[in-house]
XYZ file of C-alpha atoms in Angstrom:
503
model
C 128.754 -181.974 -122.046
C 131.047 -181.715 -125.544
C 132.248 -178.664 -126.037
C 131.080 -176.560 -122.706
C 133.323 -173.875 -122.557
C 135.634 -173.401 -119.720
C 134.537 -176.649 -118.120
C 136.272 -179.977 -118.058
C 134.324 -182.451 -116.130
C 132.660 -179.972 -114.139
C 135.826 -178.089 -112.535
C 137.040 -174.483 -113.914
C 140.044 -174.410 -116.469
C 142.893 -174.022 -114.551
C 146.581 -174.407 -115.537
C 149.387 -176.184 -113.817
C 150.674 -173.133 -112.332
C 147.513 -172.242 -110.705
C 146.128 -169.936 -113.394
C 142.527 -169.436 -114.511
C 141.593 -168.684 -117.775
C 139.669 -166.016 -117.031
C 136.364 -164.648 -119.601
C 138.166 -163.161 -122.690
C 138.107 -161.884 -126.773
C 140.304 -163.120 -129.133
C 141.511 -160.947 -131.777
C 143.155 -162.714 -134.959
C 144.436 -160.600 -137.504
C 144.688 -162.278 -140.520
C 142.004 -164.538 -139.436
C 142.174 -165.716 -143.393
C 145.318 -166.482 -143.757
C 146.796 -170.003 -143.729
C 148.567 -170.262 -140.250
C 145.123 -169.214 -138.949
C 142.860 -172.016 -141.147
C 145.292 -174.213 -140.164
C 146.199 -174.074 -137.475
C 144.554 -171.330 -135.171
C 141.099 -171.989 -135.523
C 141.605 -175.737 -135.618
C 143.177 -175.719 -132.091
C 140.498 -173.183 -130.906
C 137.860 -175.502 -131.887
C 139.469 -178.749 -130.189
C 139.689 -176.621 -126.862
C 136.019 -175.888 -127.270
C 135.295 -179.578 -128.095
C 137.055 -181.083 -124.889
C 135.874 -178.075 -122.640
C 139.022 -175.784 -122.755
C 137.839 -172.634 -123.908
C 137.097 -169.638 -120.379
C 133.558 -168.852 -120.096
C 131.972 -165.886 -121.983
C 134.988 -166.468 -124.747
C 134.584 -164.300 -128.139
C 136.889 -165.024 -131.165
C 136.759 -161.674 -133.517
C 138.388 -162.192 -136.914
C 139.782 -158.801 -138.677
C 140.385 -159.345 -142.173
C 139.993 -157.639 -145.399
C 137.302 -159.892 -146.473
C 135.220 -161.320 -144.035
C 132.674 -162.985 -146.783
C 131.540 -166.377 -146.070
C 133.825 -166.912 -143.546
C 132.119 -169.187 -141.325
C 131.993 -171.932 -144.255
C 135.395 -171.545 -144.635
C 136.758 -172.169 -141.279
C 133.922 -175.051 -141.233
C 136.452 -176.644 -143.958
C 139.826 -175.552 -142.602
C 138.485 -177.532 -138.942
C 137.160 -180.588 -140.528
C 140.316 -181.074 -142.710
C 142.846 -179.716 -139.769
C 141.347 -180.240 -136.287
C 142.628 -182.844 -134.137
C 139.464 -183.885 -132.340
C 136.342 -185.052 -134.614
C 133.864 -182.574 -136.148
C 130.915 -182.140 -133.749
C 128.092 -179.918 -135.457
C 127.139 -178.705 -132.178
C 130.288 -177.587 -130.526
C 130.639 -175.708 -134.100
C 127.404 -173.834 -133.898
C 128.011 -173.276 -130.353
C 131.213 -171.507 -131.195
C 130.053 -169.843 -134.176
C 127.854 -168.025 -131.846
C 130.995 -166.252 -130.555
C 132.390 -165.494 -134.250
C 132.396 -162.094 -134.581
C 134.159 -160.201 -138.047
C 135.437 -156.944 -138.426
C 136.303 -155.732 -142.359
C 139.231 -153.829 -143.128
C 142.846 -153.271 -143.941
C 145.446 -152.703 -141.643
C 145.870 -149.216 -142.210
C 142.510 -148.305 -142.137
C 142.159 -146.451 -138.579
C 138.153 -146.777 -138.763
C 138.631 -150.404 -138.695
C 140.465 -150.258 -135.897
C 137.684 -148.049 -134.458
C 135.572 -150.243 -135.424
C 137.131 -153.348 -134.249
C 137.590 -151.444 -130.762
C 133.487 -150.842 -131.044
C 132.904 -154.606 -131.202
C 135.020 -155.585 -128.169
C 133.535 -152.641 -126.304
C 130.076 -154.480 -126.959
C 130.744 -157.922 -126.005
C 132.112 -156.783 -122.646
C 128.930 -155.066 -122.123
C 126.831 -157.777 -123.184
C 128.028 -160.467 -120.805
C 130.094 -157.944 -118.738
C 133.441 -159.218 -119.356
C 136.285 -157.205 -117.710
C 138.052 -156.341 -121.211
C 140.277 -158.949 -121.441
C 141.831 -159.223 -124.987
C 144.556 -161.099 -126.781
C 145.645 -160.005 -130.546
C 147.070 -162.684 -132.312
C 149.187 -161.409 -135.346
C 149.087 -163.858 -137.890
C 150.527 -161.287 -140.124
C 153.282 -160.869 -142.012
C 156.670 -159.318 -139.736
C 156.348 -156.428 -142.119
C 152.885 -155.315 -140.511
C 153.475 -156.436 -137.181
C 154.318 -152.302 -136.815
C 151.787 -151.142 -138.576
C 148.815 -152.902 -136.600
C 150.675 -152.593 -133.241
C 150.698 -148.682 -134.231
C 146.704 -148.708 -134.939
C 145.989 -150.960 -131.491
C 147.561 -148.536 -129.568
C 145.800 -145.561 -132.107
C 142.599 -146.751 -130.826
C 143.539 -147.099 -127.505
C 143.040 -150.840 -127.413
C 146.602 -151.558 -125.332
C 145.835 -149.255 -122.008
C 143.381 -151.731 -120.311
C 140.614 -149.673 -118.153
C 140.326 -153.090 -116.389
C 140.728 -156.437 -117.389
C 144.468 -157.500 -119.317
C 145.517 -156.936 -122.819
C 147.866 -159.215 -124.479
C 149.849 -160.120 -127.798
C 150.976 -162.683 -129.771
C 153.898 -162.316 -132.447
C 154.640 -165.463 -134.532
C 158.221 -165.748 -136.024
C 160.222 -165.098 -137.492
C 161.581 -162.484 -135.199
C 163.526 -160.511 -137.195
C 165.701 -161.454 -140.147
C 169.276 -160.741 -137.574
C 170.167 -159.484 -134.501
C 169.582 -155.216 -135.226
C 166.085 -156.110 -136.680
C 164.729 -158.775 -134.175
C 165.766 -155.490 -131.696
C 164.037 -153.093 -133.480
C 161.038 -155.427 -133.951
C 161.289 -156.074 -129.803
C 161.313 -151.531 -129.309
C 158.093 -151.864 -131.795
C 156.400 -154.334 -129.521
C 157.315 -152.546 -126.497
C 156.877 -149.415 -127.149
C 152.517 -150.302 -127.193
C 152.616 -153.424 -124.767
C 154.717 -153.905 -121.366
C 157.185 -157.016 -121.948
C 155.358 -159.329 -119.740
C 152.142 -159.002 -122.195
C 154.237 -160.304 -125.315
C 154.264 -163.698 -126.010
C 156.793 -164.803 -128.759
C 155.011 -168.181 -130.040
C 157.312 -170.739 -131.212
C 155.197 -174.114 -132.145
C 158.260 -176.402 -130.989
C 157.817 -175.552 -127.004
C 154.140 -176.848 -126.901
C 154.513 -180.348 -128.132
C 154.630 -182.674 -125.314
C 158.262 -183.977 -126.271
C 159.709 -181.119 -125.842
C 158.245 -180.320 -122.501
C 159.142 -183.784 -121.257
C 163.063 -183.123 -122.128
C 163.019 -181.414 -118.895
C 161.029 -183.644 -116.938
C 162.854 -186.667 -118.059
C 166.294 -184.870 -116.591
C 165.050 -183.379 -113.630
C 162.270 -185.713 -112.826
C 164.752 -188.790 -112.767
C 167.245 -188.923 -110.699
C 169.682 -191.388 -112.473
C 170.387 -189.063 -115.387
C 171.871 -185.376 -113.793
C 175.114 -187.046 -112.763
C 175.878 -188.100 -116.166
C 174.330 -184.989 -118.158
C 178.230 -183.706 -118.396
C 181.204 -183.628 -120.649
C 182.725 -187.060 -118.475
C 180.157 -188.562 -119.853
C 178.593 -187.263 -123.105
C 180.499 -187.353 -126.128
C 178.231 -184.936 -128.630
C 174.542 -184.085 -129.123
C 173.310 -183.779 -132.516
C 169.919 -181.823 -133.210
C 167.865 -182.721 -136.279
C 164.701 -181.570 -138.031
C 164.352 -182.880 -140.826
C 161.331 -182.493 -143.712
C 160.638 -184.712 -146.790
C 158.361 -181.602 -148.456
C 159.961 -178.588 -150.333
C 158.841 -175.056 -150.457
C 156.650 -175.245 -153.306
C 154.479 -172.127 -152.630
C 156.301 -170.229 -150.183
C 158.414 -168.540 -152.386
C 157.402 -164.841 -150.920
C 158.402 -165.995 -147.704
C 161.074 -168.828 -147.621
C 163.277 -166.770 -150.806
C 166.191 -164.563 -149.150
C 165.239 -166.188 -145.457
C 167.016 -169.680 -145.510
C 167.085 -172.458 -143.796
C 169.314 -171.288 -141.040
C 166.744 -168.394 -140.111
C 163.493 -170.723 -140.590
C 164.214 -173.180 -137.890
C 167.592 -172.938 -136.522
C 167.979 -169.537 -134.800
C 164.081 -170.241 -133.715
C 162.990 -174.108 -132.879
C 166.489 -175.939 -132.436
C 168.363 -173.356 -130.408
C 165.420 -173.948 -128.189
C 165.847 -177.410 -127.962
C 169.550 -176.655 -127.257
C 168.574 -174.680 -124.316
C 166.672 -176.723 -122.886
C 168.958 -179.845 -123.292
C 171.783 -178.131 -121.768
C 170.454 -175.689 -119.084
C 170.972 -176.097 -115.760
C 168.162 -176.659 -113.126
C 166.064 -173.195 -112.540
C 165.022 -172.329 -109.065
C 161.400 -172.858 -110.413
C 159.591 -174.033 -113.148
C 157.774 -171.172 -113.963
C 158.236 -168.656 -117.230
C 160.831 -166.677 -115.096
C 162.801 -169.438 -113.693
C 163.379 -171.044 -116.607
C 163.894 -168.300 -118.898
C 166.300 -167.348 -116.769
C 168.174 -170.729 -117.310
C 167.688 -170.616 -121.631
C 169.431 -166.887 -121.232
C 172.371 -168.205 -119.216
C 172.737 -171.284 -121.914
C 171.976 -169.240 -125.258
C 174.805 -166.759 -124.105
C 177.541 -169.321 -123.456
C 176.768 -170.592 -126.754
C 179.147 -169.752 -129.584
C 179.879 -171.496 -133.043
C 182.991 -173.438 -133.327
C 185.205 -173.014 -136.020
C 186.959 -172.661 -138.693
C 183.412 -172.264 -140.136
C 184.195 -173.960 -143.556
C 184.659 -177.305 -141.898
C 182.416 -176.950 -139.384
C 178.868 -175.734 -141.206
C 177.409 -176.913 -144.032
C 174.778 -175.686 -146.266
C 172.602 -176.663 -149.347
C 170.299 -176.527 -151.579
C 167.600 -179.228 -152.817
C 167.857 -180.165 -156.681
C 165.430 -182.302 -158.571
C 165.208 -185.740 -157.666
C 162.406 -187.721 -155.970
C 159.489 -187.790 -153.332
C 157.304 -190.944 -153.498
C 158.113 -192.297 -156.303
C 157.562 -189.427 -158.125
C 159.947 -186.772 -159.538
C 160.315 -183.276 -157.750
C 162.155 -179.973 -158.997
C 164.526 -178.204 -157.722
C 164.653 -175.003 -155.698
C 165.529 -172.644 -158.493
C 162.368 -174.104 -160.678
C 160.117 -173.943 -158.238
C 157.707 -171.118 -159.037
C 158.572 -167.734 -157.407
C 162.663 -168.392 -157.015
C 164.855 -166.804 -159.203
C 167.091 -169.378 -161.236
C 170.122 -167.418 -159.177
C 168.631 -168.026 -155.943
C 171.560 -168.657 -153.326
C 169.010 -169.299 -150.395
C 169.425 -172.460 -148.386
C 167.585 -175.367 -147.878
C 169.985 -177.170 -145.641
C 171.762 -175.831 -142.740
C 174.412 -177.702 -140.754
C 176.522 -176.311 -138.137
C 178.571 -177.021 -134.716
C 178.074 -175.248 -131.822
C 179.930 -175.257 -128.019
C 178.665 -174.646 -124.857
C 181.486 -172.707 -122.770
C 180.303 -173.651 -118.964
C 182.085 -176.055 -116.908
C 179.534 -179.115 -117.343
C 179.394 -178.596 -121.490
C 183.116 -177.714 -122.092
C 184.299 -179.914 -125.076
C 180.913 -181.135 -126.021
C 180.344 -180.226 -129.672
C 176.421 -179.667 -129.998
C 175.765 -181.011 -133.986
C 172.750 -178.836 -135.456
C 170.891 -179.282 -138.855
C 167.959 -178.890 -140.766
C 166.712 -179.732 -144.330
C 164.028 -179.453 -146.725
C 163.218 -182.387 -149.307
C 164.914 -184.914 -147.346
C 164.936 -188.542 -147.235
C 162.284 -188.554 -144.736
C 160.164 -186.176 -142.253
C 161.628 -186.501 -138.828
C 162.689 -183.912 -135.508
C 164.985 -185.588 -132.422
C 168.027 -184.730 -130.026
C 170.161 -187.299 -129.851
C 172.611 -187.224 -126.863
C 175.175 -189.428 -127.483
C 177.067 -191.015 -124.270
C 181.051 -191.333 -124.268
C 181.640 -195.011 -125.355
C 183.361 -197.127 -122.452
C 187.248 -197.144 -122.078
C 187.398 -199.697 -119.694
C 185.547 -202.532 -119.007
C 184.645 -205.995 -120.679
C 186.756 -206.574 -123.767
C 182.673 -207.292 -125.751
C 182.093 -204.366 -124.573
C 184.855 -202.028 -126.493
C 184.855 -204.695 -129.577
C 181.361 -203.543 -129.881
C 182.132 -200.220 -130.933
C 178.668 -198.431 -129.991
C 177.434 -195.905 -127.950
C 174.611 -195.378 -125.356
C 172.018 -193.114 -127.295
C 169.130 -191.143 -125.527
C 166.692 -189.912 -127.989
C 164.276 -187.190 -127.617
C 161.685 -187.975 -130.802
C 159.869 -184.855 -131.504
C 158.027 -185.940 -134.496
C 155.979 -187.543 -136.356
C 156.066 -190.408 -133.536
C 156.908 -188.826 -130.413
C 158.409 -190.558 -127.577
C 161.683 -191.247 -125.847
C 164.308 -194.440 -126.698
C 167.550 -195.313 -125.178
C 169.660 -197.308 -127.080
C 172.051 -199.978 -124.985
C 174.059 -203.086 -125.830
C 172.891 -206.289 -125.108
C 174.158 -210.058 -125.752
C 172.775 -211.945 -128.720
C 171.645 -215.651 -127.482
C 174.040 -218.240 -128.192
C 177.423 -219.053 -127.749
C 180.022 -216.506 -127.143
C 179.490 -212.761 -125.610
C 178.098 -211.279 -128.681
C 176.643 -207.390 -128.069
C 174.466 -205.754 -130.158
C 172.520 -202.513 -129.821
C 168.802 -202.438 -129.086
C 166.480 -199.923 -128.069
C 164.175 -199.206 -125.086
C 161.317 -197.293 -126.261
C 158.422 -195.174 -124.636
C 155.899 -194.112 -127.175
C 153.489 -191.613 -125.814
C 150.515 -191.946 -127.622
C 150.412 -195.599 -126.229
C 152.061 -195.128 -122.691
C 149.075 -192.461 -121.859
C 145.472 -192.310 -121.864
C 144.401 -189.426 -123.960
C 146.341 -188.670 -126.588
C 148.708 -185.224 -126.280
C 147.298 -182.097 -127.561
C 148.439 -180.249 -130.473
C 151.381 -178.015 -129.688
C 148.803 -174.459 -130.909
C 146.354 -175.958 -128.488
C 148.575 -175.470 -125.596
C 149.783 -172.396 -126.264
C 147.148 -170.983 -127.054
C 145.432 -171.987 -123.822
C 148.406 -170.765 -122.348
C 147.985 -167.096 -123.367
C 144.764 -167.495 -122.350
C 145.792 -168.241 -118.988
C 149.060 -165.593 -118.601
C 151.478 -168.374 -118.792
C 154.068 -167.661 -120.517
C 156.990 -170.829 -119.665
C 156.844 -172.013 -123.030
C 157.304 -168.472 -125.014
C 160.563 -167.038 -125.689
C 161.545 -164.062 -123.953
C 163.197 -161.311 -125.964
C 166.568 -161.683 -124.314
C 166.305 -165.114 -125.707
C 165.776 -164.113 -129.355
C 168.572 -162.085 -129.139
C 171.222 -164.469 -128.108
C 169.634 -166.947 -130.604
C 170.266 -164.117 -133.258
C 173.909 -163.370 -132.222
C 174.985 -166.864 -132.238
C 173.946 -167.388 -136.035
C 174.495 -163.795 -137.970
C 178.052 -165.113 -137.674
C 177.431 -167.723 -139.833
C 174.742 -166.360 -142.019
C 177.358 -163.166 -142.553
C 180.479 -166.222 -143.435
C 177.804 -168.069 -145.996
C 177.200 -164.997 -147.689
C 180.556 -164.570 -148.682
C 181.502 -167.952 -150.142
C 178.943 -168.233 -153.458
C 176.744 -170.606 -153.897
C 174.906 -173.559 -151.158
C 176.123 -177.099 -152.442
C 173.442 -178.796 -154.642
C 171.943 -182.056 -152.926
C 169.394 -184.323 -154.806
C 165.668 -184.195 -153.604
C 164.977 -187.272 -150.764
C 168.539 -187.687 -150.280
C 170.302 -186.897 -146.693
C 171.480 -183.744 -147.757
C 174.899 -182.516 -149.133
C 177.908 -184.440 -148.893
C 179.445 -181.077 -147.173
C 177.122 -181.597 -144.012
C 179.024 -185.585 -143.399
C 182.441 -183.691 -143.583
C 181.611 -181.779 -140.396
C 181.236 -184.556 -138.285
C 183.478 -187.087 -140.525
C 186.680 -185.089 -139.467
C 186.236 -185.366 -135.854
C 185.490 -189.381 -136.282
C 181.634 -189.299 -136.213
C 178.786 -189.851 -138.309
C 174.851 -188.019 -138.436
C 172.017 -190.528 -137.325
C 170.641 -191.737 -140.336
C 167.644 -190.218 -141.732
């Protein structure tokens, strides 16, 4: 039936590594906020609506104001969710709604939120299983963590307890440690799970089964063969709205240091032992900390900052007029950098990273360029091309190799085409959302696709370097809105005879 929790055609919920989600609360703090409209609730609904959810599951919102709340996550799943509105998997899961009013530093609601968990184990005799979600500001990640252990809510009697931090995880390296102590210091390290969105969508996940899965790729994922890899996200929309959050953070910290590093590490690493959260931590660690930026920084980083131009036809403004940035504002919308990889199979290979705001067009890929041929047919060289593997994160994501091939007629005429696997069309049901895995994940104890804190930290200590070089050269060049970015970012690849993929 639609919606039956913890059931999917008839067999219990169990992961690929052989976990159960077992019977569990779900505690989101800040349960009103957008992330948790969004994109938390919507995901929790579509794992109720295809039979994902463990039995006896309880979802207990703590939030200042709790007042028609129901109506409002009604809206936030109909507009958001990925799987159609069903009225009955709704009331079925409003049953398990449960609201606790109060601020953060309010200890009695804390007590009281403790109260409420303490009665839904006893009503269906759970075994006090909880997860706290904090989708909080950083700032009050301390404060809460303080009250949950306060109350007693992080020494499990029986059952697990377990948390989830969203990013960003710290603002450098000294904070994302002190942020780590904070965590640990009220729940053991395996019990904190570090969400980044990036590692649940089904592209990414495939980057490693597409190397390690197929055989006739690992002898020519190497510098004999690979000339660069360049990492993109890109995104057509501004920050209209976000000054409180996006003003004095940057580019660089939003999504490089977090989401692209990742896909670094998981490009380059080696093969771990096992593919479990362990193993191939263990492998991101080894990569992260060979990874240093290559220099002299002023040639090879870039940044910017969106001016007014236009998005649809229509005109945009700039950063500075946007509502909440000061006209001074020397935060960055546009990050470019180069990175190297100092082990034997990376040596040479200059990694090309960047990331933009109000660009030409919304789009997230590794592109792994192979060395072009030396040798060989004579069309072949006259060509002038490379063999491309892209990794398309988003919005359509799949997997295309680009190769030369003869034009018909006369002559040996190559041109580049493409070999393309889509995966919305290659597979039956279409991919969940990347908060719908995870989520299920924690749910389950699997944490594979959640940074580790050692992680974070060489993430951090590869880009305060740069951060620390930006902040003493002025001002981010100016770029015009739905452009490609500043003319600074083609200069870092320009001087070593290369070009970005066109956005």
């Amino acid at each position: 039936m639609a919606g039956a929790f913890g059931r999917v055609g008839g067999e219990v919920l169990v992961g690929e590594a052989g976990l159960v989600a077992e019977p569990a609360s779900l505690v989101i703090f800040g349960i009103t906020g957008d992330l948790s409209r969004k994109k938390l609730v919507p995901a929790i609904y579509d794992l109720a609506n295809t039979g994902q959810l463990p039995p006896d599951f309880d979802l207990v919102g703590f939030a200042r104001d709790g007042s028609n709340l129901e109506d409002r996550l009604r809206e936030s799943v109909i507009a958001h969710a990925r799987t159609p509105f069903d009225p009955l998997v709704w009331k079925s899961l409003m049953t398990r709604l449960h609201v606790v009013e109060g601020s953060f530093a309010e200890t009695t609601a804390f007590e009281r939120l403790a109260a409420v968990l303490a009665d839904l184990d006893c009503r269906s005799g759970k075994p006090g299983n909880y997860v706290f979600y904090l989708s909080v500001p950083p700032s009050v990640f301390a404060t809460v963590c303080d009250q949950i252990a306060a109350t007693g809510l992080n020494r499990p009697v029986r059952g697990w307890r377990r948390v989830v931090v969203e990013k960003p995880f710290g603002n450098d390296l000294p904070s994302s440690r002190a942020l780590g102590a904070a965590l640990e210091q009220v729940f053991s390290p395996d019990s904190i799970y570090r969400i980044d969105h990036y590692l649940g969508k089904e592209t990414v996940q495939n980057i490693l089964a597409m190397r390690f899965a197929n055989g006739m790729f690992e002898p020519l994922w190497n510098n004999r063969h690979i000339d660069h890899v360049q990492i993109t996200m890109a995104e057509n929309v501004g920050v209209t709205g976000r000054a409180g959050y996006y003003d004095g953070v940057g580019a660089a910290r939003d999504v490089i240091q977090n989401h692209l590093l990742q896909l670094l590490a998981l490009i380059a690493m080696e093969e771990p032992v096992t593919f479990d959260a362990e193993g191939i931590a263990a492998e991101k660690v080894k990569i992260l900390s060979a990874t240093e930026l290559l220099g002299p920084l002023e040639h090879t980083s870039a940044r910017g900052q969106y001016g007014p131009g236009v998005d649809g036809g229509l005109p945009v403004p700039g950063l500075t007029d946007e509502i909440g940035f000061p006209p001074d504002s020397t935060t960055e919308t546009f990050a470019a950098l180069t990175v190297g990889i100092t082990t034997r199979r990376w040596a040479g290979v200059p990694f090309y990273i960047r990331t933009g705001k109000r660009l030409a067009r919304r789009t997230t890929e590794i592109a792994v360029t192979f060395t072009p041929p030396s040798h060989g047919s004579a069309a072949a060289r006259v060509a002038g091309f490379s063999n491309v593997l892209v990794f398309r994160v988003q919005p359509d994501d799949g997997i295309e190799l680009h190769i030369g091939a003869k034009r018909p007629g006369g002559g040996m005429n190559i041109q580049p085409v493409s070999l393309g696997m889509d995966f919305r069309s290659v597979f039956d049901h279409p991919a969940p959302e990347a908060y719908e895995r995870l989520i299920c994940d924690v749910l389950r104890g699997d944490a594979t696709l959640f940074p580790r804190q050692d992680e974070v930290e060489c993430s951090w200590r590869i880009i305060d370097p740069l951060l620390e070089h930006w902040a003493e050269h002025g001002r981010p060049d100016v770029y015009v809105a739905g452009s490609a970015g500043p003319a600074s970012a083609d200069r870092v690849l320009a001087q070593a005879g290369r070009a970005w993929r066109s956005l």
